[in-house]
CSV table of C-alpha atoms and ligand atoms in Angstrom, one decimal:
chain,number,residue,atom,x,y,z
A,1,UNK,CA,-21.6,2.6,-13.0
A,2,UNK,CA,-21.6,5.6,-10.6
A,3,UNK,CA,-20.6,5.0,-7.0
A,4,UNK,CA,-23.4,5.6,-4.5
A,5,UNK,CA,-23.0,7.3,-1.2
A,6,UNK,CA,-23.4,4.8,1.7
A,7,UNK,CA,-23.2,2.0,-0.9
A,8,UNK,CA,-26.9,2.1,-1.3
A,9,UNK,CA,-28.8,2.4,-4.6
A,10,UNK,CA,-31.3,4.5,-2.7
A,11,UNK,CA,-28.8,7.2,-1.8
A,12,UNK,CA,-27.4,9.7,-4.3
A,13,UNK,CA,-24.5,8.9,-6.5
A,14,UNK,CA,-21.5,11.2,-7.1
A,15,UNK,CA,-23.4,13.2,-9.6
A,16,UNK,CA,-26.4,13.8,-7.3
A,17,UNK,CA,-28.7,11.2,-8.9
A,18,UNK,CA,-30.9,8.5,-7.5
A,19,UNK,CA,-30.9,6.1,-10.4
A,20,UNK,CA,-32.2,8.1,-13.3
A,21,UNK,CA,-33.7,10.8,-11.1
A,22,UNK,CA,-32.2,14.0,-9.6
A,23,UNK,CA,-29.3,16.0,-10.9
A,24,UNK,CA,-29.0,19.7,-11.1
A,25,UNK,CA,-30.6,21.6,-14.0
A,26,UNK,CA,-30.1,25.3,-13.2
A,27,UNK,CA,-29.7,28.6,-14.9
A,28,UNK,CA,-26.1,29.6,-15.6
A,29,UNK,CA,-26.3,32.5,-13.1
A,30,UNK,CA,-26.8,30.0,-10.2
A,31,UNK,CA,-24.0,27.6,-11.1
A,32,UNK,CA,-21.5,29.2,-8.7
A,33,UNK,CA,-24.0,29.0,-5.8
A,34,UNK,CA,-25.0,25.5,-6.4
A,35,UNK,CA,-21.5,24.3,-6.9
A,36,UNK,CA,-20.4,25.9,-3.7
A,37,UNK,CA,-23.3,24.3,-1.9
A,38,UNK,CA,-22.5,20.9,-3.4
A,39,UNK,CA,-18.9,21.2,-2.3
A,40,UNK,CA,-19.5,22.3,1.3
A,41,UNK,CA,-22.8,21.0,2.5
A,42,UNK,CA,-21.8,17.6,3.8
A,43,UNK,CA,-18.6,18.8,5.6
A,44,UNK,CA,-20.6,21.6,7.3
A,45,UNK,CA,-23.6,19.5,8.4
A,46,UNK,CA,-21.4,16.7,9.5
A,47,UNK,CA,-19.1,19.0,11.5
A,48,UNK,CA,-19.2,19.2,15.3
A,49,UNK,CA,-20.0,22.9,15.4
A,50,UNK,CA,-23.1,22.5,13.3
A,51,UNK,CA,-24.3,19.4,15.0
A,52,UNK,CA,-23.9,20.9,18.4
A,53,UNK,CA,-25.8,24.1,17.5
A,54,UNK,CA,-28.5,22.2,15.5
A,55,UNK,CA,-29.1,19.6,18.2
A,56,UNK,CA,-29.3,22.3,20.9
A,57,UNK,CA,-32.0,24.2,19.0
A,58,UNK,CA,-33.9,21.0,18.1
A,59,UNK,CA,-34.0,20.1,21.7
A,60,UNK,CA,-34.7,23.5,23.4
A,61,UNK,CA,-36.5,25.4,20.7
A,62,UNK,CA,-38.3,22.9,18.5
A,63,UNK,CA,-39.1,20.6,21.4
A,64,UNK,CA,-37.5,17.4,20.2
A,65,UNK,CA,-37.5,14.5,20.5
A,66,UNK,CA,-41.1,14.4,19.4
A,67,UNK,CA,-43.0,11.6,21.1
A,68,UNK,CA,-43.7,8.2,19.6
A,69,UNK,CA,-47.3,7.7,20.7
A,70,UNK,CA,-49.0,4.3,20.9
A,71,UNK,CA,-52.5,5.0,19.5
A,72,UNK,CA,-54.5,2.5,21.6
A,73,UNK,CA,-58.0,3.0,20.3
A,74,UNK,CA,-56.9,3.3,16.7
A,75,UNK,CA,-54.8,0.1,17.1
A,76,UNK,CA,-57.9,-1.7,18.5
A,77,UNK,CA,-60.0,-0.6,15.6
A,78,UNK,CA,-57.5,-1.8,12.9
A,79,UNK,CA,-56.3,-4.8,14.9
A,80,UNK,CA,-52.6,-4.1,14.8
A,81,UNK,CA,-50.1,-1.9,16.8
A,82,UNK,CA,-50.1,1.7,15.6
A,83,UNK,CA,-47.7,4.4,16.7
A,84,UNK,CA,-47.8,8.0,15.7
A,85,UNK,CA,-44.6,10.0,15.3
A,86,UNK,CA,-45.7,13.3,16.7
A,87,UNK,CA,-44.2,15.9,14.4
A,88,UNK,CA,-47.4,17.9,14.9
A,89,UNK,CA,-46.0,18.8,18.4
A,90,UNK,CA,-43.0,20.6,17.0
A,91,UNK,CA,-42.8,24.4,17.4
A,92,UNK,CA,-44.7,25.9,14.4
A,93,UNK,CA,-46.7,22.7,14.1
A,94,UNK,CA,-45.0,20.4,11.6
A,95,UNK,CA,-41.8,18.6,10.6
A,96,UNK,CA,-40.8,21.6,8.3
A,97,UNK,CA,-38.8,23.3,11.1
A,98,UNK,CA,-36.3,20.4,11.3
A,99,UNK,CA,-35.2,21.4,7.8
A,100,UNK,CA,-35.6,25.2,7.9
A,101,UNK,CA,-33.5,25.4,11.1
A,102,UNK,CA,-30.7,23.3,9.6
A,103,UNK,CA,-30.6,25.2,6.3
A,104,UNK,CA,-30.6,28.6,7.9
A,105,UNK,CA,-27.7,27.6,10.2
A,106,UNK,CA,-26.0,26.4,7.0
A,107,UNK,CA,-26.8,29.7,5.2
A,108,UNK,CA,-25.2,31.7,7.9
A,109,UNK,CA,-22.1,29.5,7.8
A,110,UNK,CA,-21.6,30.3,4.1
A,111,UNK,CA,-22.0,34.0,4.7
A,112,UNK,CA,-25.5,34.6,3.3
A,113,UNK,CA,-27.7,37.3,4.9
A,114,UNK,CA,-31.0,37.1,3.0
A,115,UNK,CA,-33.4,34.1,2.8
A,116,UNK,CA,-36.0,33.3,0.2
A,117,UNK,CA,-38.4,30.4,0.4
A,118,UNK,CA,-41.5,29.0,-1.3
A,119,UNK,CA,-44.5,27.8,0.6
A,120,UNK,CA,-47.7,25.9,-0.1
A,121,UNK,CA,-49.8,25.4,3.0
A,122,UNK,CA,-47.6,28.0,4.7
A,123,UNK,CA,-45.9,25.6,7.1
A,124,UNK,CA,-42.5,25.8,5.4
A,125,UNK,CA,-42.9,29.6,5.1
A,126,UNK,CA,-43.9,29.8,8.8
A,127,UNK,CA,-40.9,27.6,9.8
A,128,UNK,CA,-38.5,29.7,7.7
A,129,UNK,CA,-39.9,33.0,9.0
A,130,UNK,CA,-39.6,31.7,12.5
A,131,UNK,CA,-36.0,30.7,12.3
A,132,UNK,CA,-35.1,33.9,10.4
A,133,UNK,CA,-36.5,35.9,13.3
A,134,UNK,CA,-34.5,33.7,15.7
A,135,UNK,CA,-31.3,34.2,13.7
A,136,UNK,CA,-31.8,37.7,12.5
A,137,UNK,CA,-32.0,37.1,8.8
A,138,UNK,CA,-34.0,38.9,6.1
A,139,UNK,CA,-36.8,36.7,4.9
A,140,UNK,CA,-38.9,36.8,1.7
A,141,UNK,CA,-41.6,34.1,1.3
A,142,UNK,CA,-43.2,33.4,-2.1
A,143,UNK,CA,-46.7,32.0,-1.8
A,144,UNK,CA,-49.4,31.4,-4.5
A,145,UNK,CA,-52.4,33.6,-4.2
A,146,UNK,CA,-54.8,30.5,-4.1
A,147,UNK,CA,-52.8,29.3,-1.0
A,148,UNK,CA,-52.7,32.8,0.6
A,149,UNK,CA,-56.5,32.8,0.4
A,150,UNK,CA,-56.9,29.3,2.0
A,151,UNK,CA,-54.2,29.7,4.6
A,152,UNK,CA,-54.7,33.2,5.9
A,153,UNK,CA,-53.6,32.4,9.5
A,154,UNK,CA,-50.2,31.2,8.4
A,155,UNK,CA,-49.8,34.3,6.2
A,156,UNK,CA,-50.5,36.6,9.2
A,157,UNK,CA,-48.1,34.7,11.4
A,158,UNK,CA,-45.3,35.0,8.8
A,159,UNK,CA,-45.9,38.8,8.6
A,160,UNK,CA,-46.0,39.1,12.3
A,161,UNK,CA,-42.6,37.4,12.5
A,162,UNK,CA,-41.2,40.0,10.1
A,163,UNK,CA,-41.1,38.1,6.8
A,164,UNK,CA,-42.3,39.7,3.6
A,165,UNK,CA,-45.0,37.4,1.9
A,166,UNK,CA,-45.1,37.9,-1.8
A,167,UNK,CA,-48.3,36.7,-3.6
A,168,UNK,CA,-47.7,34.7,-6.8
A,169,UNK,CA,-50.4,35.0,-9.5
A,170,UNK,CA,-49.0,32.8,-12.3
A,171,UNK,CA,-50.3,29.3,-13.1
A,172,UNK,CA,-53.0,28.1,-10.7
A,173,UNK,CA,-51.3,30.2,-8.0
A,174,UNK,CA,-50.1,27.4,-5.8
A,175,UNK,CA,-46.8,25.7,-4.7
A,176,UNK,CA,-45.3,25.1,-8.2
A,177,UNK,CA,-45.7,28.7,-9.1
A,178,UNK,CA,-44.4,30.0,-5.8
A,179,UNK,CA,-41.3,27.7,-6.4
A,180,UNK,CA,-40.7,29.3,-9.8
A,181,UNK,CA,-40.8,32.8,-8.3
A,182,UNK,CA,-38.4,31.9,-5.4
A,183,UNK,CA,-35.9,30.4,-7.9
A,184,UNK,CA,-36.3,33.6,-10.1
A,185,UNK,CA,-35.6,35.8,-7.0
A,186,UNK,CA,-32.5,33.7,-6.1
A,187,UNK,CA,-31.2,34.0,-9.7
A,188,UNK,CA,-31.5,37.8,-9.4
A,189,UNK,CA,-29.7,37.9,-6.1
A,190,UNK,CA,-27.1,35.1,-6.1
A,191,UNK,CA,-24.6,37.0,-3.9
A,192,UNK,CA,-26.3,37.6,-0.6
A,193,UNK,CA,-29.3,35.2,-0.9
A,194,UNK,CA,-29.8,31.6,0.2
A,195,UNK,CA,-32.8,29.6,-1.1
A,196,UNK,CA,-34.3,27.4,1.6
A,197,UNK,CA,-36.1,24.7,-0.2
A,198,UNK,CA,-39.0,23.1,1.8
A,199,UNK,CA,-38.8,19.5,0.7
A,200,UNK,CA,-36.6,16.8,-0.8
A,201,UNK,CA,-36.8,18.4,-4.3
A,202,UNK,CA,-34.9,20.9,-6.4
A,203,UNK,CA,-31.3,20.6,-7.8
A,204,UNK,CA,-28.6,18.5,-6.2
A,205,UNK,CA,-27.6,18.8,-3.3
A,206,UNK,CA,-31.0,19.9,-1.9
A,207,UNK,CA,-32.8,16.4,-2.0
A,208,UNK,CA,-29.9,14.9,-0.1
A,209,UNK,CA,-29.4,17.9,2.2
A,210,UNK,CA,-33.1,18.0,3.2
A,211,UNK,CA,-33.2,14.2,3.7
A,212,UNK,CA,-30.3,14.3,6.1
A,213,UNK,CA,-31.8,17.1,8.1
A,214,UNK,CA,-35.2,15.4,8.3
A,215,UNK,CA,-33.5,12.0,9.2
A,216,UNK,CA,-33.7,13.1,12.8
A,217,UNK,CA,-37.3,11.6,12.6
A,218,UNK,CA,-36.2,8.1,11.9
A,219,UNK,CA,-33.1,8.3,14.2
A,220,UNK,CA,-35.6,9.0,17.1
A,221,UNK,CA,-38.0,6.3,16.0
A,222,UNK,CA,-35.2,3.7,16.2
A,223,UNK,CA,-34.4,4.7,19.8
A,224,UNK,CA,-38.0,5.0,20.8
A,225,UNK,CA,-39.1,1.7,19.4
A,226,UNK,CA,-36.4,-0.2,21.4
A,227,UNK,CA,-38.1,1.1,24.6
A,228,UNK,CA,-41.6,0.4,23.5
A,229,UNK,CA,-41.3,-2.8,21.4
A,230,UNK,CA,-37.9,-4.2,22.3
A,231,UNK,CA,-36.7,-3.9,18.7
A,232,UNK,CA,-35.5,-0.9,16.8
A,233,UNK,CA,-37.6,-1.4,13.6
A,234,UNK,CA,-41.3,-1.4,12.8
A,235,UNK,CA,-42.9,-3.7,10.2
A,236,UNK,CA,-44.4,-0.8,8.3
A,237,UNK,CA,-43.6,2.9,8.0
A,238,UNK,CA,-46.4,5.1,6.6
A,239,UNK,CA,-46.1,8.8,5.5
A,240,UNK,CA,-47.7,11.2,3.1
A,241,UNK,CA,-45.8,12.7,0.2
A,242,UNK,CA,-46.1,16.2,-1.3
A,243,UNK,CA,-42.4,16.7,-2.2
A,244,UNK,CA,-41.5,13.9,0.2
A,245,UNK,CA,-39.6,15.4,3.1
A,246,UNK,CA,-41.5,14.0,6.1
A,247,UNK,CA,-41.5,10.6,4.3
A,248,UNK,CA,-37.7,10.9,3.6
A,249,UNK,CA,-37.1,11.7,7.3
A,250,UNK,CA,-39.3,8.8,8.5
A,251,UNK,CA,-37.7,6.2,6.3
A,252,UNK,CA,-34.1,7.4,6.1
A,253,UNK,CA,-32.6,5.1,8.7
A,254,UNK,CA,-34.5,2.1,7.3
A,255,UNK,CA,-34.1,2.5,3.6
A,256,UNK,CA,-31.8,-0.5,3.3
A,257,UNK,CA,-33.5,-2.6,5.9
A,258,UNK,CA,-35.8,-4.9,4.0
A,259,UNK,CA,-37.7,-6.1,7.1
A,260,UNK,CA,-39.3,-2.7,7.1
A,261,UNK,CA,-42.0,-2.1,4.5
A,262,UNK,CA,-42.6,1.4,3.3
A,263,UNK,CA,-46.1,2.8,2.3
A,264,UNK,CA,-46.4,6.3,1.0
A,265,UNK,CA,-49.7,8.2,0.5
A,266,UNK,CA,-49.9,10.7,-2.4
A,267,UNK,CA,-53.0,12.9,-2.9
A,268,UNK,CA,-55.5,11.6,-5.3
A,269,UNK,CA,-57.6,14.7,-5.0
A,270,UNK,CA,-61.0,14.0,-6.6
A,271,UNK,CA,-59.7,10.7,-8.0
A,272,UNK,CA,-56.5,9.6,-9.7
A,273,UNK,CA,-57.9,9.9,-13.2
A,274,UNK,CA,-60.3,12.8,-12.5
A,275,UNK,CA,-57.9,15.4,-13.9
A,276,UNK,CA,-58.0,16.9,-10.5
A,277,UNK,CA,-55.3,15.1,-8.5
A,278,UNK,CA,-51.7,15.3,-7.3
A,279,UNK,CA,-50.9,11.6,-7.7
A,280,UNK,CA,-47.5,12.2,-9.2
A,281,UNK,CA,-46.1,8.7,-8.9
A,282,UNK,CA,-49.2,7.1,-10.4
A,283,UNK,CA,-49.5,9.6,-13.2
A,284,UNK,CA,-46.0,11.2,-13.8
A,285,UNK,CA,-43.7,10.8,-16.7
A,286,UNK,CA,-40.0,11.6,-16.5
A,287,UNK,CA,-39.2,15.3,-17.0
A,288,UNK,CA,-37.4,18.2,-15.5
A,289,UNK,CA,-39.1,20.5,-12.9
A,290,UNK,CA,-37.6,23.1,-10.6
A,291,UNK,CA,-34.0,22.1,-11.4
A,292,UNK,CA,-34.1,18.3,-11.1
A,293,UNK,CA,-35.2,15.3,-13.1
A,294,UNK,CA,-38.1,13.3,-11.7
A,295,UNK,CA,-41.6,12.0,-12.4
A,296,UNK,CA,-43.7,15.0,-13.4
A,297,UNK,CA,-47.4,15.3,-14.1
A,298,UNK,CA,-47.4,16.6,-17.7
A,299,UNK,CA,-49.5,16.6,-20.9
A,300,UNK,CA,-48.4,14.6,-23.9
A,301,UNK,CA,-46.5,17.6,-25.3
A,302,UNK,CA,-44.6,18.1,-22.0
A,303,UNK,CA,-46.6,21.0,-20.4
A,304,UNK,CA,-46.6,20.7,-16.6
A,305,UNK,CA,-50.1,19.8,-15.5
A,306,UNK,CA,-51.7,21.7,-12.6
A,307,UNK,CA,-51.9,19.5,-9.5
A,308,UNK,CA,-54.9,19.5,-7.2
A,309,UNK,CA,-55.5,18.3,-3.7
A,310,UNK,CA,-57.8,19.5,-0.8
A,311,UNK,CA,-54.5,19.9,1.1
A,312,UNK,CA,-52.3,22.8,0.1
A,313,UNK,CA,-49.1,21.0,1.2
A,314,UNK,CA,-49.6,18.0,-1.2
A,315,UNK,CA,-50.7,19.6,-4.5
A,316,UNK,CA,-47.3,19.5,-6.2
A,317,UNK,CA,-46.8,18.0,-9.7
A,318,UNK,CA,-43.4,16.6,-9.0
A,319,UNK,CA,-41.9,14.3,-6.4
A,320,UNK,CA,-38.5,14.0,-4.6
A,321,UNK,CA,-36.1,11.9,-6.8
A,322,UNK,CA,-35.4,9.5,-3.9
A,323,UNK,CA,-39.0,8.4,-3.8
A,324,UNK,CA,-39.3,8.2,-7.6
A,325,UNK,CA,-36.3,5.9,-7.7
A,326,UNK,CA,-37.6,3.7,-4.8
A,327,UNK,CA,-41.0,3.4,-6.5
A,328,UNK,CA,-39.4,2.4,-9.7
A,329,UNK,CA,-37.4,-0.3,-8.0
A,330,UNK,CA,-40.4,-1.5,-5.9
A,331,UNK,CA,-38.9,-0.5,-2.5
A,332,UNK,CA,-42.0,1.5,-1.6
A,333,UNK,CA,-45.7,1.0,-2.2
A,334,UNK,CA,-47.5,4.2,-3.1
A,335,UNK,CA,-51.2,4.5,-2.5
A,336,UNK,CA,-53.3,7.4,-3.8
A,337,UNK,CA,-55.7,8.7,-1.1
A,338,UNK,CA,-58.5,11.1,-2.3
A,339,UNK,CA,-59.9,14.1,-0.5
A,340,UNK,CA,-62.9,12.3,1.0
A,341,UNK,CA,-60.7,9.5,2.3
A,342,UNK,CA,-58.3,12.0,3.9
A,343,UNK,CA,-61.2,13.9,5.5
A,344,UNK,CA,-62.7,10.8,7.0
A,345,UNK,CA,-59.4,9.6,8.3
A,346,UNK,CA,-58.8,13.0,9.9
A,347,UNK,CA,-62.2,12.8,11.7
A,348,UNK,CA,-61.4,9.3,12.8
A,349,UNK,CA,-58.2,10.3,14.5
A,350,UNK,CA,-59.9,13.3,16.0
A,351,UNK,CA,-62.6,11.3,17.6
A,352,UNK,CA,-60.6,8.1,18.5
A,353,UNK,CA,-57.4,9.7,19.8
A,354,UNK,CA,-58.2,13.4,20.4
A,355,UNK,CA,-55.6,14.6,17.9
A,356,UNK,CA,-56.7,16.9,15.0
A,357,UNK,CA,-54.2,16.2,12.2
A,358,UNK,CA,-53.1,18.4,9.3
A,359,UNK,CA,-54.9,17.5,6.1
A,360,UNK,CA,-51.6,16.3,4.6
A,361,UNK,CA,-51.0,13.9,7.5
A,362,UNK,CA,-54.6,12.7,7.1
A,363,UNK,CA,-53.6,11.2,3.8
A,364,UNK,CA,-51.1,8.9,5.6
A,365,UNK,CA,-53.9,7.9,8.0
A,366,UNK,CA,-56.1,7.1,5.1
A,367,UNK,CA,-53.8,4.1,4.3
A,368,UNK,CA,-55.2,2.3,7.4
A,369,UNK,CA,-58.6,1.8,5.6
A,370,UNK,CA,-57.0,0.4,2.5
A,371,UNK,CA,-54.5,-2.1,3.8
A,372,UNK,CA,-54.9,-5.3,5.9
A,373,UNK,CA,-52.4,-5.6,8.8
A,374,UNK,CA,-51.6,-8.6,11.1
A,375,UNK,CA,-52.3,-8.4,14.8
A,376,UNK,CA,-48.6,-8.1,15.8
A,377,UNK,CA,-47.6,-5.8,13.0
A,378,UNK,CA,-45.9,-2.7,14.4
A,379,UNK,CA,-46.8,0.3,12.3
A,380,UNK,CA,-45.4,3.8,12.6
A,381,UNK,CA,-47.3,6.6,10.9
A,382,UNK,CA,-45.6,10.0,10.6
A,383,UNK,CA,-48.1,12.6,11.8
A,384,UNK,CA,-46.4,15.4,9.9
A,385,UNK,CA,-48.4,18.3,11.2
A,386,UNK,CA,-51.3,19.6,13.3
A,387,UNK,CA,-54.7,20.6,12.0
A,388,UNK,CA,-55.0,24.2,13.3
A,389,UNK,CA,-54.4,25.6,9.8
A,390,UNK,CA,-57.1,23.4,8.3
A,391,UNK,CA,-60.0,24.1,10.7
A,392,UNK,CA,-62.0,26.0,8.1
A,393,UNK,CA,-62.0,22.9,5.8
A,394,UNK,CA,-62.9,20.5,8.7
A,395,UNK,CA,-65.7,22.7,9.9
A,396,UNK,CA,-67.2,22.9,6.4
A,397,UNK,CA,-66.9,19.2,5.9
A,398,UNK,CA,-69.1,18.3,8.9
A,399,UNK,CA,-71.8,20.9,8.2
B,401,PLP,C1,-45.5,20.5,3.8
B,401,PLP,C2,-46.2,19.5,4.5
B,401,PLP,C3,-46.3,18.2,3.9
B,401,PLP,C4,-45.8,17.8,2.6
B,401,PLP,O1,-44.5,18.0,2.4
B,401,PLP,P1,-43.4,16.8,2.4
B,401,PLP,O2,-42.2,17.4,1.9
B,401,PLP,O3,-43.9,15.8,1.4
B,401,PLP,O4,-43.3,16.3,3.7
B,401,PLP,C5,-46.9,17.2,4.7
B,401,PLP,N1,-47.4,17.5,5.9
B,401,PLP,C6,-47.4,18.7,6.5
B,401,PLP,C7,-48.0,18.9,7.8
B,401,PLP,C8,-46.8,19.7,5.7
B,401,PLP,O5,-46.8,21.0,6.3
């Protein structure tokens, strides 16, 4: 039996596994980089110098703490107490910057000068390009051509910030393919380059590193709930999952608190069994993808299946190993929300609360129509991003 950090089965063990998921499966050439990172990441991010710099930028640059907003009209409609954790109000419009900022400070500490990153909807690419400009680092973003076509505004922003955006034309030209190319680049430039992964995925230590950086979300929820509800925990936490980083941040402080129920929303696309979905936890089988072992959408002979979702940030055929482990042990409940349900939840929030959510976050909101809650249930939904980047889809959907 391996010893788990924090003595919790939902945190990594000494080999970087969550139960049977996780680990590091990487090309020989990256061994030195990954080993160095495994050795130093915790002492750096738990050190006073890092914490001071990180917290200062989170406060003055990102705009944290993000508000915990009581959604009165939505609460009235669903007959319970609904709060939104407003990650959409962060600089660059999503939770991604919490992670990008932390990893780029870390990259500088270990002497790297060049950053590569993958991006789907462009939010992680945008956050990375932004922080690279802030910290004077070279930045190369890999992005699938399909995503470049549907997220033009974010591409222009990244270029304006000085990043090089490289179009990826393999596979179905989305996040999975962009990730392959970013790892390939890193393997060719291991000396000066640091790979900023955008979610709780990839080889150990990335899932744990990214979870810790995003945990600021649940640390704030704890403090904010005391003021608003007189207790520091909700009855339910709800978040959407692509790779699972906004969810990991939202649940981190509550993972071992069984009073708190966790509901995650994955993208069912045109329907779980339609052949056009990204419902990895429903459909996945154990396999290795992008350097870690997890549930992977794959054919019977082990070929990775292309994932589909209306939202460019959720169409990923894998899932963070922490969530796979928690699903297997029944610690979370995973619902699959399809394109239509997400769109209607997005419109509902827009009209009831005056907040246009990102399409990804709309999947978390879609849970409200599928679950019954009690009148005094306190529910916190992570509103992972704002809808500016999705305006074309929204406009088309109401025409
Ligand atoms: C990237 C993104 C997601 C999905 O990524 P996770 O790692 O699962 O959080 C969700 N919401 C928004 C707004 C995003 O930009």
